[in-house]
Short mmCIF file of C-alpha atoms and ligand atoms in Angstrom, two decimals:
data_model
loop_
_atom_site.label_atom_id
_atom_site.label_comp_id
_atom_site.label_asym_id
_atom_site.label_seq_id
_atom_site.Cartn_x
_atom_site.Cartn_y
_atom_site.Cartn_z
CA MET A 1 69.12 103.91 91.88
CA SER A 2 70.79 106.99 90.45
CA THR A 3 72.59 106.73 87.14
CA THR A 4 72.95 110.46 86.58
CA GLY A 5 75.77 111.39 84.26
CA LEU A 6 76.27 107.86 82.95
CA ARG A 7 76.33 107.29 79.26
CA PRO A 8 73.86 104.74 77.90
CA VAL A 9 75.51 101.39 77.16
CA SER A 10 75.02 101.93 73.43
CA ASP A 11 77.25 105.05 73.61
CA LEU A 12 80.07 103.46 75.57
CA PRO A 13 83.41 102.92 73.85
CA ARG A 14 83.22 99.18 74.46
CA ALA A 15 86.45 98.17 72.78
CA THR A 16 89.88 99.62 72.02
CA PRO A 17 90.44 99.24 68.25
CA LEU A 18 92.58 96.12 67.79
CA GLY A 19 95.13 98.14 65.84
CA ASP A 20 95.63 100.55 68.78
CA ILE A 21 96.52 97.91 71.37
CA ALA A 22 100.16 97.56 70.25
CA GLY A 23 100.53 101.32 70.78
CA VAL A 24 99.24 101.16 74.37
CA VAL A 25 101.65 98.34 75.19
CA SER A 26 104.66 99.91 73.47
CA ALA A 27 104.05 103.25 75.22
CA ALA A 28 104.11 101.39 78.54
CA ARG A 29 107.24 99.51 77.43
CA GLU A 30 109.00 102.76 76.50
CA ALA A 31 108.16 104.24 79.89
CA ALA A 32 109.50 101.18 81.69
CA THR A 33 112.67 101.04 79.56
CA SER A 34 113.39 104.73 80.16
CA GLY A 35 113.73 103.87 83.85
CA ARG A 36 111.43 106.67 85.02
CA THR A 37 108.88 104.31 86.60
CA ARG A 38 111.59 102.89 88.88
CA SER A 39 111.99 106.04 90.98
CA ARG A 40 110.30 106.36 94.32
CA ALA A 41 109.07 109.81 93.25
CA TRP A 42 107.17 108.41 90.23
CA ARG A 43 105.60 105.62 92.25
CA VAL A 44 104.44 107.96 95.03
CA SER A 45 103.13 110.71 92.79
CA THR A 46 101.30 108.22 90.51
CA LEU A 47 99.64 106.53 93.48
CA ARG A 48 98.66 109.88 95.02
CA GLN A 49 97.21 111.04 91.69
CA LEU A 50 95.36 107.78 91.28
CA ARG A 51 93.88 108.20 94.76
CA GLU A 52 92.72 111.72 93.93
CA LEU A 53 91.18 110.54 90.67
CA VAL A 54 89.29 107.71 92.37
CA VAL A 55 87.92 110.17 94.95
CA ALA A 56 86.99 112.64 92.20
CA HIS A 57 85.13 109.89 90.32
CA GLU A 58 83.43 108.46 93.40
CA ASP A 59 79.88 109.33 92.34
CA ALA A 60 80.48 108.17 88.77
CA LEU A 61 81.84 104.87 90.07
CA LEU A 62 78.88 104.34 92.41
CA ASP A 63 76.48 105.11 89.55
CA ALA A 64 78.35 102.80 87.18
CA LEU A 65 78.27 99.91 89.65
CA ALA A 66 74.55 100.52 90.18
CA ALA A 67 74.01 100.45 86.42
CA ASP A 68 76.07 97.30 85.82
CA LEU A 69 75.08 95.20 88.85
CA SER A 70 72.50 97.19 90.82
CA LYS A 71 75.26 97.20 93.40
CA PRO A 72 74.01 98.92 96.59
CA ARG A 73 75.99 102.11 97.20
CA PHE A 74 77.08 100.83 100.63
CA GLU A 75 78.58 97.67 99.13
CA ALA A 76 80.04 99.58 96.19
CA TRP A 77 81.77 102.04 98.49
CA ALA A 78 82.99 99.55 101.08
CA ALA A 79 84.09 96.70 98.81
CA GLU A 80 85.36 98.70 95.86
CA ILE A 81 86.13 102.40 96.44
CA GLY A 82 86.99 102.19 100.14
CA PHE A 83 89.00 99.03 99.55
CA ILE A 84 91.08 100.78 96.86
CA LEU A 85 91.66 103.92 98.94
CA THR A 86 92.73 101.88 101.97
CA ASP A 87 95.02 99.82 99.78
CA ILE A 88 96.69 102.94 98.31
CA ASP A 89 97.10 104.45 101.81
CA HIS A 90 98.61 101.24 103.18
CA THR A 91 100.94 101.04 100.17
CA LEU A 92 102.10 104.67 100.48
CA ALA A 93 102.66 104.29 104.22
CA ASN A 94 104.82 101.18 103.76
CA LEU A 95 106.49 101.83 100.40
CA ASP A 96 109.84 102.98 101.82
CA ARG A 97 110.07 99.88 103.98
CA TRP A 98 109.15 97.58 101.10
CA MET A 99 111.63 99.27 98.74
CA ALA A 100 114.52 99.19 101.21
CA PRO A 101 117.22 96.57 100.49
CA GLU A 102 116.77 93.57 102.76
CA ARG A 103 120.01 92.60 104.48
CA VAL A 104 120.57 88.86 104.82
CA PRO A 105 123.36 87.02 106.65
CA THR A 106 126.52 85.90 104.89
CA PRO A 107 127.94 82.59 106.24
CA VAL A 108 131.39 82.77 107.82
CA THR A 109 132.90 80.73 105.01
CA PHE A 110 131.96 83.47 102.52
CA GLN A 111 133.41 86.32 104.59
CA PRO A 112 134.54 89.00 104.20
CA GLY A 113 131.44 90.05 102.35
CA SER A 114 127.84 91.12 102.76
CA SER A 115 124.55 90.17 101.12
CA HIS A 116 121.20 91.74 100.52
CA ILE A 117 118.05 91.43 98.41
CA VAL A 118 116.82 94.30 96.25
CA ARG A 119 113.24 94.29 95.02
CA GLU A 120 113.35 95.68 91.51
CA PRO A 121 110.53 96.30 89.04
CA LEU A 122 109.83 93.58 86.48
CA GLY A 123 109.06 96.00 83.62
CA VAL A 124 105.55 96.06 82.11
CA ALA A 125 102.69 94.36 83.93
CA CYS A 126 99.29 93.40 82.58
CA VAL A 127 96.19 93.16 84.79
CA ILE A 128 93.04 91.47 83.46
CA ALA A 129 89.96 91.84 85.65
CA PRO A 130 86.48 90.30 85.87
CA TRP A 131 83.06 91.94 86.22
CA ASN A 132 81.95 91.16 89.80
CA TYR A 133 84.11 93.76 91.60
CA PRO A 134 85.11 95.42 88.34
CA VAL A 135 86.83 98.46 89.83
CA GLN A 136 88.62 97.00 92.83
CA LEU A 137 89.87 93.88 91.04
CA LEU A 138 91.45 96.02 88.34
CA LEU A 139 92.86 98.92 90.36
CA VAL A 140 94.22 97.08 93.43
CA PRO A 141 96.59 94.91 91.35
CA MET A 142 97.50 98.02 89.28
CA VAL A 143 98.36 99.82 92.54
CA ALA A 144 100.70 96.94 93.45
CA ALA A 145 102.33 97.01 90.00
CA ILE A 146 102.88 100.79 90.19
CA ALA A 147 104.16 100.59 93.78
CA ALA A 148 106.74 98.06 92.61
CA GLY A 149 107.91 100.50 89.90
CA ASN A 150 106.34 98.92 86.84
CA ALA A 151 104.49 100.34 83.89
CA VAL A 152 101.10 98.63 83.68
CA VAL A 153 98.28 97.99 81.23
CA GLY A 154 94.84 97.18 82.68
CA LYS A 155 91.98 95.36 80.95
CA PRO A 156 88.63 95.76 82.74
CA SER A 157 85.78 93.33 82.07
CA GLU A 158 83.47 94.06 79.16
CA LEU A 159 80.60 92.59 81.22
CA ALA A 160 80.61 95.64 83.53
CA PRO A 161 80.76 98.27 80.75
CA HIS A 162 79.84 101.34 82.82
CA ALA A 163 82.50 100.56 85.40
CA ALA A 164 85.03 99.95 82.61
CA ASP A 165 84.18 103.35 81.11
CA VAL A 166 84.76 105.20 84.40
CA VAL A 167 87.94 103.27 85.16
CA GLU A 168 89.26 104.21 81.73
CA ALA A 169 88.51 107.87 82.49
CA ILE A 170 90.39 107.54 85.79
CA VAL A 171 93.47 106.05 84.12
CA ARG A 172 93.29 108.61 81.30
CA GLY A 173 93.31 111.27 84.04
CA LEU A 174 96.81 110.17 85.02
CA ASP A 175 97.91 111.35 81.57
CA ASP A 176 100.89 109.01 81.71
CA PRO A 177 101.63 106.43 78.99
CA ALA A 178 103.22 104.25 81.69
CA VAL A 179 99.72 103.40 82.89
CA GLY A 180 97.32 102.34 80.15
CA VAL A 181 93.94 100.72 79.69
CA VAL A 182 92.63 98.45 76.94
CA LEU A 183 88.85 98.02 76.73
CA GLY A 184 87.06 95.07 75.22
CA GLY A 185 86.34 91.36 75.44
CA VAL A 186 87.78 88.17 74.02
CA ALA A 187 89.16 89.62 70.77
CA GLU A 188 90.89 92.55 72.46
CA THR A 189 92.27 90.43 75.33
CA THR A 190 93.51 87.85 72.83
CA GLU A 191 95.34 90.59 70.93
CA LEU A 192 96.67 92.10 74.17
CA LEU A 193 98.07 88.73 75.21
CA THR A 194 100.13 88.39 72.02
CA HIS A 195 102.37 91.14 73.39
CA ARG A 196 105.23 90.52 75.76
CA PHE A 197 104.64 91.43 79.38
CA ASP A 198 106.89 90.88 82.36
CA HIS A 199 104.04 89.76 84.60
CA ILE A 200 100.35 89.07 84.04
CA LEU A 201 97.83 89.07 86.87
CA TYR A 202 94.55 87.55 85.70
CA THR A 203 91.40 87.35 87.82
CA GLY A 204 88.50 85.25 86.57
CA ASN A 205 87.59 81.67 85.77
CA GLY A 206 89.87 78.67 85.36
CA ARG A 207 89.04 78.07 81.68
CA VAL A 208 90.26 81.51 80.61
CA ALA A 209 93.17 81.22 83.07
CA ARG A 210 94.46 78.37 80.92
CA VAL A 211 94.21 80.59 77.82
CA VAL A 212 96.13 83.34 79.64
CA MET A 213 98.79 80.93 80.85
CA ARG A 214 99.30 79.47 77.36
CA ALA A 215 99.73 82.97 75.90
CA ALA A 216 102.11 83.89 78.72
CA ALA A 217 104.20 80.77 78.07
CA GLU A 218 105.06 82.10 74.59
CA HIS A 219 107.05 84.88 76.25
CA LEU A 220 107.99 82.99 79.44
CA THR A 221 105.95 85.57 81.32
CA PRO A 222 105.19 84.72 84.95
CA VAL A 223 101.51 84.76 85.90
CA THR A 224 99.41 85.28 88.98
CA LEU A 225 96.04 83.59 88.59
CA GLU A 226 93.27 84.70 90.93
CA LEU A 227 90.51 82.16 90.34
CA GLY A 228 87.46 80.82 92.15
CA GLY A 229 85.78 77.54 92.97
CA LYS A 230 83.47 76.18 95.63
CA SER A 231 84.46 77.75 98.96
CA PRO A 232 82.90 75.66 101.77
CA ALA A 233 81.69 76.70 105.21
CA ILE A 234 81.68 74.15 108.03
CA VAL A 235 79.36 74.68 111.01
CA THR A 236 79.72 72.41 114.04
CA ALA A 237 77.08 71.72 116.69
CA SER A 238 78.91 73.96 119.19
CA ALA A 239 78.87 77.05 116.91
CA ASP A 240 76.97 80.19 117.87
CA LEU A 241 74.27 79.70 115.23
CA GLU A 242 72.94 83.21 115.34
CA VAL A 243 76.36 84.74 114.71
CA ALA A 244 77.22 82.05 112.14
CA SER A 245 73.97 82.60 110.22
CA ARG A 246 74.48 86.37 110.18
CA ARG A 247 78.03 86.08 108.87
CA LEU A 248 77.11 83.37 106.36
CA ALA A 249 74.09 85.27 105.01
CA TRP A 250 76.10 88.48 104.74
CA GLY A 251 79.04 86.80 102.98
CA LYS A 252 76.76 84.85 100.66
CA PHE A 253 74.25 87.49 99.62
CA LEU A 254 76.70 90.40 99.38
CA ASN A 255 76.77 91.43 95.69
CA ALA A 256 74.02 88.80 95.17
CA GLY A 257 76.50 86.00 95.79
CA GLN A 258 78.75 87.12 92.93
CA THR A 259 81.84 87.14 95.11
CA CYS A 260 84.77 84.80 94.48
CA ILE A 261 85.12 84.05 98.20
CA ALA A 262 81.40 83.86 99.01
CA PRO A 263 80.62 80.73 101.04
CA ASP A 264 79.50 78.43 98.22
CA TYR A 265 77.80 75.82 100.40
CA VAL A 266 77.49 74.92 104.09
CA LEU A 267 78.28 71.60 105.74
CA VAL A 268 76.52 71.54 109.10
CA GLU A 269 76.41 68.92 111.85
CA ARG A 270 73.07 67.15 111.51
CA SER A 271 71.91 67.92 115.07
CA VAL A 272 71.82 71.68 114.33
CA HIS A 273 70.88 71.58 110.62
CA ASP A 274 67.25 72.65 111.05
CA ARG A 275 68.13 75.34 113.57
CA LEU A 276 70.76 76.79 111.23
CA VAL A 277 68.26 76.90 108.36
CA ASP A 278 65.74 78.69 110.64
CA GLU A 279 68.41 81.19 111.67
CA LEU A 280 69.35 81.80 108.02
CA ARG A 281 65.67 82.41 107.20
CA ALA A 282 65.49 84.95 110.03
CA ARG A 283 68.67 86.71 108.86
CA VAL A 284 67.42 87.00 105.26
CA ARG A 285 64.24 88.65 106.58
CA GLU A 286 66.23 90.98 108.86
CA PHE A 287 68.61 92.00 106.06
CA TYR A 288 66.23 92.26 103.08
CA GLY A 289 62.68 92.38 104.51
CA ALA A 290 59.69 90.16 103.77
CA ASP A 291 60.09 90.67 100.01
CA PRO A 292 63.80 91.00 99.16
CA ARG A 293 62.81 92.10 95.63
CA THR A 294 61.98 95.53 97.08
CA SER A 295 65.17 95.81 99.13
CA PRO A 296 67.63 98.46 97.94
CA ASP A 297 70.40 96.40 99.54
CA LEU A 298 70.41 93.42 97.18
CA ALA A 299 72.35 93.48 93.90
CA ARG A 300 71.13 91.83 90.69
CA ILE A 301 72.65 89.13 88.50
CA VAL A 302 75.10 90.55 85.97
CA ASN A 303 73.51 89.23 82.75
CA ASP A 304 70.87 86.89 81.33
CA ALA A 305 73.26 83.98 80.80
CA HIS A 306 74.25 83.95 84.49
CA PHE A 307 70.61 84.46 85.53
CA HIS A 308 69.42 81.39 83.57
CA ARG A 309 72.39 79.33 84.80
CA LEU A 310 71.47 80.15 88.41
CA GLU A 311 67.75 79.61 87.92
CA LYS A 312 68.44 76.00 86.89
CA LEU A 313 70.20 75.33 90.21
CA LEU A 314 66.87 75.79 92.02
CA HIS A 315 65.32 72.73 90.38
CA ALA A 316 67.04 70.12 92.56
CA GLY A 317 66.87 69.89 96.37
CA THR A 318 64.32 71.67 98.57
CA VAL A 319 63.94 75.44 98.57
CA ALA A 320 63.93 76.22 102.31
CA VAL A 321 64.28 80.01 101.98
CA GLY A 322 63.62 82.28 98.99
CA GLY A 323 63.56 80.71 95.55
CA ASP A 324 61.72 83.55 93.73
CA THR A 325 63.14 84.82 90.49
CA ASP A 326 62.35 87.52 87.93
CA ALA A 327 64.02 87.28 84.55
CA ASP A 328 63.20 90.88 83.55
CA THR A 329 65.19 92.38 86.40
CA ARG A 330 67.57 89.40 86.74
CA TYR A 331 66.43 89.06 90.36
CA ILE A 332 67.11 85.93 92.32
CA ALA A 333 65.92 85.96 95.92
CA PRO A 334 68.43 85.07 98.64
CA THR A 335 67.87 81.33 98.62
CA VAL A 336 68.75 78.46 100.94
CA LEU A 337 68.56 74.95 99.48
CA THR A 338 68.36 71.81 101.62
CA ASP A 339 68.34 68.08 100.74
CA VAL A 340 71.08 68.73 98.20
CA THR A 341 73.40 65.90 97.16
CA ARG A 342 76.81 66.08 95.57
CA ASP A 343 75.25 65.03 92.26
CA ASP A 344 72.83 67.98 92.11
CA PRO A 345 73.57 70.90 89.75
CA ALA A 346 74.17 73.25 92.71
CA MET A 347 77.18 71.13 93.69
CA ALA A 348 78.56 70.62 90.17
CA GLU A 349 80.28 73.99 89.83
CA GLU A 350 80.91 77.27 91.65
CA ILE A 351 77.47 78.82 92.30
CA PHE A 352 78.46 82.51 92.04
CA GLY A 353 74.95 83.69 92.89
CA PRO A 354 72.58 84.04 95.88
CA VAL A 355 71.89 80.33 96.31
CA LEU A 356 73.21 78.57 99.42
CA PRO A 357 72.99 74.78 99.74
CA VAL A 358 73.04 73.59 103.36
CA ILE A 359 74.11 69.95 103.66
CA ALA A 360 73.91 67.88 106.86
CA VAL A 361 76.94 65.79 107.88
CA ASP A 362 77.33 63.38 110.79
CA SER A 363 80.73 64.54 111.99
CA LEU A 364 83.57 66.98 111.49
CA ASP A 365 85.55 64.15 109.88
CA GLU A 366 82.80 63.71 107.29
CA ALA A 367 82.85 67.45 106.57
CA ILE A 368 86.64 67.40 106.15
CA ALA A 369 86.44 64.39 103.81
CA PHE A 370 83.69 66.17 101.80
CA VAL A 371 85.89 69.25 101.36
CA ASN A 372 88.96 67.20 100.46
CA ALA A 373 87.07 65.28 97.75
CA ASP A 374 86.84 68.51 95.74
CA ASP A 375 89.44 70.95 94.34
CA LYS A 376 91.33 73.12 96.81
CA PRO A 377 89.00 76.10 97.39
CA LEU A 378 89.84 79.80 97.41
CA ALA A 379 88.40 80.27 100.90
CA LEU A 380 87.31 78.01 103.72
CA TYR A 381 85.11 79.02 106.64
CA THR A 382 84.74 77.24 109.97
CA PHE A 383 82.22 78.05 112.66
CA SER A 384 82.58 76.33 116.00
CA GLY A 385 82.63 77.07 119.70
CA ASP A 386 85.62 74.76 120.10
CA ASP A 387 89.06 75.96 118.97
CA THR A 388 90.30 72.42 118.43
CA ASP A 389 87.67 72.02 115.67
CA HIS A 390 89.16 74.99 113.82
CA GLU A 391 92.66 73.61 114.29
CA ARG A 392 91.57 70.19 112.97
CA VAL A 393 89.95 71.69 109.88
CA ILE A 394 92.92 73.91 109.10
CA ALA A 395 95.41 71.04 109.60
CA ALA A 396 93.47 68.54 107.49
CA THR A 397 92.47 70.68 104.48
CA SER A 398 94.02 73.18 102.08
CA SER A 399 92.61 76.42 100.67
CA GLY A 400 93.74 79.85 99.50
CA GLY A 401 92.70 81.38 102.83
CA VAL A 402 90.69 80.63 105.96
CA CYS A 403 88.38 82.75 108.06
CA VAL A 404 87.50 81.32 111.46
CA ASN A 405 84.02 82.18 112.76
CA GLY A 406 83.54 84.59 109.87
CA THR A 407 83.32 85.01 106.12
CA ILE A 408 85.04 87.32 103.61
CA MET A 409 86.85 89.44 106.23
CA HIS A 410 90.23 87.75 105.85
CA ILE A 411 90.77 89.48 102.51
CA SER A 412 90.46 92.92 104.10
CA ASN A 413 93.63 92.58 106.15
CA PRO A 414 96.40 93.98 103.93
CA HIS A 415 98.97 92.04 105.95
CA LEU A 416 97.52 88.74 104.67
CA PRO A 417 98.37 87.62 101.12
CA PHE A 418 95.28 86.96 99.00
CA GLY A 419 95.44 84.14 96.48
CA GLY A 420 94.37 80.61 95.69
CA VAL A 421 96.03 77.23 95.56
CA GLY A 422 95.62 74.51 92.92
CA GLU A 423 92.44 75.09 90.91
CA SER A 424 91.67 78.26 92.90
CA GLY A 425 94.78 79.98 91.61
CA MET A 426 98.48 80.61 91.95
CA GLY A 427 100.39 83.52 93.44
CA ALA A 428 98.95 86.24 95.64
CA TYR A 429 98.64 89.99 96.14
CA HIS A 430 97.29 92.64 98.58
CA GLY A 431 99.70 94.82 100.54
CA ARG A 432 103.28 93.56 100.73
CA ALA A 433 102.35 90.37 98.85
CA GLY A 434 101.25 92.48 95.85
CA PHE A 435 104.43 94.52 95.94
CA ASP A 436 106.47 91.30 95.98
CA THR A 437 104.39 89.74 93.17
CA PHE A 438 105.29 92.60 90.82
CA SER A 439 108.97 92.72 91.94
CA HIS A 440 112.01 90.65 91.11
CA ARG A 441 113.91 89.68 94.26
CA ARG A 442 117.44 90.38 93.09
CA SER A 443 120.24 88.84 95.10
CA VAL A 444 123.29 91.02 95.66
CA HIS A 445 126.47 89.68 97.27
CA GLU A 446 129.28 92.19 97.83
CA ARG A 447 132.80 90.92 98.33
CA SER A 448 135.69 92.74 99.92
CA THR A 449 138.86 93.03 97.81
CA ARG A 450 141.09 93.22 100.84
CA LEU A 451 141.49 89.43 101.02
CA ASP A 452 141.64 87.14 97.98
CA PRO A 453 142.96 83.73 99.07
CA SER A 454 143.96 81.39 96.21
CA LEU A 455 142.02 78.48 97.76
CA LEU A 456 139.20 78.43 95.18
CA TYR A 457 141.33 79.10 92.13
CA PRO A 458 143.17 76.59 89.89
CA PRO A 459 145.54 74.91 89.97
CA TYR A 460 143.55 72.73 92.38
CA SER A 461 145.32 70.35 94.77
CA ALA A 462 144.48 67.68 97.31
CA SER A 463 145.30 70.02 100.18
CA LYS A 464 143.01 72.74 98.77
CA LEU A 465 140.19 70.17 98.46
CA ARG A 466 140.75 69.07 102.07
CA LEU A 467 140.50 72.67 103.27
CA VAL A 468 137.40 73.40 101.14
CA ARG A 469 135.69 70.22 102.41
CA ARG A 470 136.40 71.24 105.99
CA GLY A 471 135.36 74.86 105.37
CA LEU A 472 132.11 74.12 103.53
CA THR A 473 130.93 71.53 106.02
CA LEU A 474 131.73 73.74 109.03
CA PRO A 475 128.36 74.38 110.74
CA ASP A 476 127.31 78.00 110.42
CA PRO A 477 126.67 79.53 113.87
CA ARG A 478 123.33 80.91 112.63
CA ASP A 479 122.17 77.43 111.56
CA LEU A 480 123.18 76.04 114.98
CA TRP A 481 121.19 78.81 116.66
CA ALA A 482 118.13 78.17 114.41
CA ARG A 483 118.26 74.45 115.14
CA GLY A 484 118.36 75.17 118.91
CA VAL A 485 115.42 77.57 118.69
CA GLY A 486 113.43 75.00 116.67
CA ARG A 487 114.09 72.34 119.29
CA LEU A 488 112.96 74.68 122.09
CA ARG A 489 109.78 75.57 120.20
CA ARG A 490 108.91 71.91 119.66
CA ARG A 491 109.54 71.12 123.33
CA ASN A 492 107.30 74.03 124.46
CA GLY A 493 104.54 72.92 122.06
P1 NAD B 501 84.88 87.70 83.02
O1 NAD B 501 83.96 87.02 82.08
O2 NAD B 501 84.76 89.18 83.22
O3 NAD B 501 86.36 87.34 82.52
C1 NAD B 501 87.51 87.84 83.18
C2 NAD B 501 88.40 88.54 82.15
O4 NAD B 501 88.83 87.60 81.18
C3 NAD B 501 87.67 89.66 81.42
O5 NAD B 501 88.49 90.79 81.40
C4 NAD B 501 87.43 89.07 80.04
O6 NAD B 501 87.43 90.04 79.03
C5 NAD B 501 88.60 88.11 79.86
N1 NAD B 501 88.30 87.00 78.97
C6 NAD B 501 87.13 86.31 78.89
N2 NAD B 501 87.24 85.32 77.98
C7 NAD B 501 88.50 85.39 77.46
C8 NAD B 501 89.23 84.65 76.48
N3 NAD B 501 88.68 83.63 75.83
N4 NAD B 501 90.50 85.00 76.23
C9 NAD B 501 91.06 86.03 76.88
N5 NAD B 501 90.42 86.78 77.82
C10 NAD B 501 89.17 86.47 78.10
O7 NAD B 501 84.82 87.09 84.47
P2 NAD B 501 84.55 85.58 84.92
O8 NAD B 501 85.64 84.70 84.43
O9 NAD B 501 83.14 85.22 84.69
O10 NAD B 501 84.73 85.80 86.49
C11 NAD B 501 84.11 84.97 87.41
C12 NAD B 501 85.12 84.01 87.98
O11 NAD B 501 86.20 84.73 88.52
C13 NAD B 501 84.56 83.18 89.11
O12 NAD B 501 85.05 81.88 89.01
C14 NAD B 501 85.14 83.85 90.34
O13 NAD B 501 85.26 82.99 91.45
C15 NAD B 501 86.46 84.29 89.84
N6 NAD B 501 86.94 85.43 90.61
C16 NAD B 501 88.06 85.28 91.33
C17 NAD B 501 88.51 86.33 92.09
C18 NAD B 501 89.77 86.23 92.91
O14 NAD B 501 90.22 87.27 93.37
N7 NAD B 501 90.33 85.05 93.09
C19 NAD B 501 87.80 87.53 92.12
C20 NAD B 501 86.67 87.64 91.35
C21 NAD B 501 86.23 86.58 90.60
#
């Protein structure tokens, strides 16, 4: 693992002085109030500059992620740097379309006139990110905020200090007070949240999300909460077990399981339980070799607290694959647990590490009931050879997103909004959804002055009321058309 050029943790500027935070926020506020961040030119040039800075810091970022999480360079590039670059490219390619006013119909009764929606910036956004994908989860929301014409202040996680240091250098490289960074942990974030923002996007756990939401309520600031939870995978007897095991093992052990949408546990039809476990064992060996400790492709646990939390999960159930640990290097082998019950520690909370419980169920209905007995998850995975199984699962459950016969990949499509529901979060971003999250949808109705009938104005009269009643209840031709189309769709299944 190369860490060339990285400063030792002891030398890192770990926190912005509390007294300086107001200055970062007010500089962003001034930039937003001046109106300069609204222009297309500012948005495009800032995003292009940001892209160049990310590319210029590529090696530093890869080294930082290796230092913080032993993140393999492949994973660091694909899931962080590449993800950000693709997101900026997609945003730049579509920005004109997203910024264009959206024409909407005006019912006949409100003619002559026209209507449209303008997406305008909210003002100053705040983005608070966690440590597991510390670069991507900070910069991708910041890209959306900038694209929507906002000033923005980012707060990387203090638990990935090298990544935070490089990200701060990247933002400093923009040399624009409209885009700022605050470094630090609880104290600094608490201070940051006393300031008024026009939108806060927080990614992390549900406990802190409640702190963020309470602080936001003081200023009536809208929030997007990107949280986690136990994302289940369901495997039916008709699934291709080799493919399912490969995609499950990849999604689970990527970043050593420290991925918000990692499959948390597997519910598998009893008849194929043992075969699935055998296939998972084979995949772990293929991916990481006979001793995964020596594999360069497996990340480590972020800190001692998380390591000890995860180690305790191995004490209940049967270790069917893996199970080795090493506290000095915070190594936990890719592990599959069987004979796990809902009362075991592994099922009490989100695992967020390389431990995969595989639980046998007797039917798809039992699996659906199991999922529905818990909070709505961030992601849900179904593996089956029968499309009606997927349809049944999707119709009978709720989750932030679904990936059929796969894991993780649904978040890579910028055309799909990414966000949770219930305990797994509120709101969404990625691509157009991110642009919309950081925009106000402003309704504009333009009226012609050529006609100005006195019908709506006082003095009112019985005859005016009769005419208004008739006019307002007149069916709009567009509604009639929509009703007809709906009927046709239902008839054609
Ligand atoms: P974390 O500890 O890095 O915390 C996230 C942010 O909150 C950090 O910037 C931190 O400084 C700040 N913070 C922590 N305590 C605070 C407090 N008391 N007041 C104000 N700010 C505070 O990360 P984490 O919470 O351990 O992240 C892991 C969780 O995040 C998991 O549940 C995971 O599923 C979820 N997650 C969700 C997504 C998503 O996109 N939905 C992505 C990654 C992680």
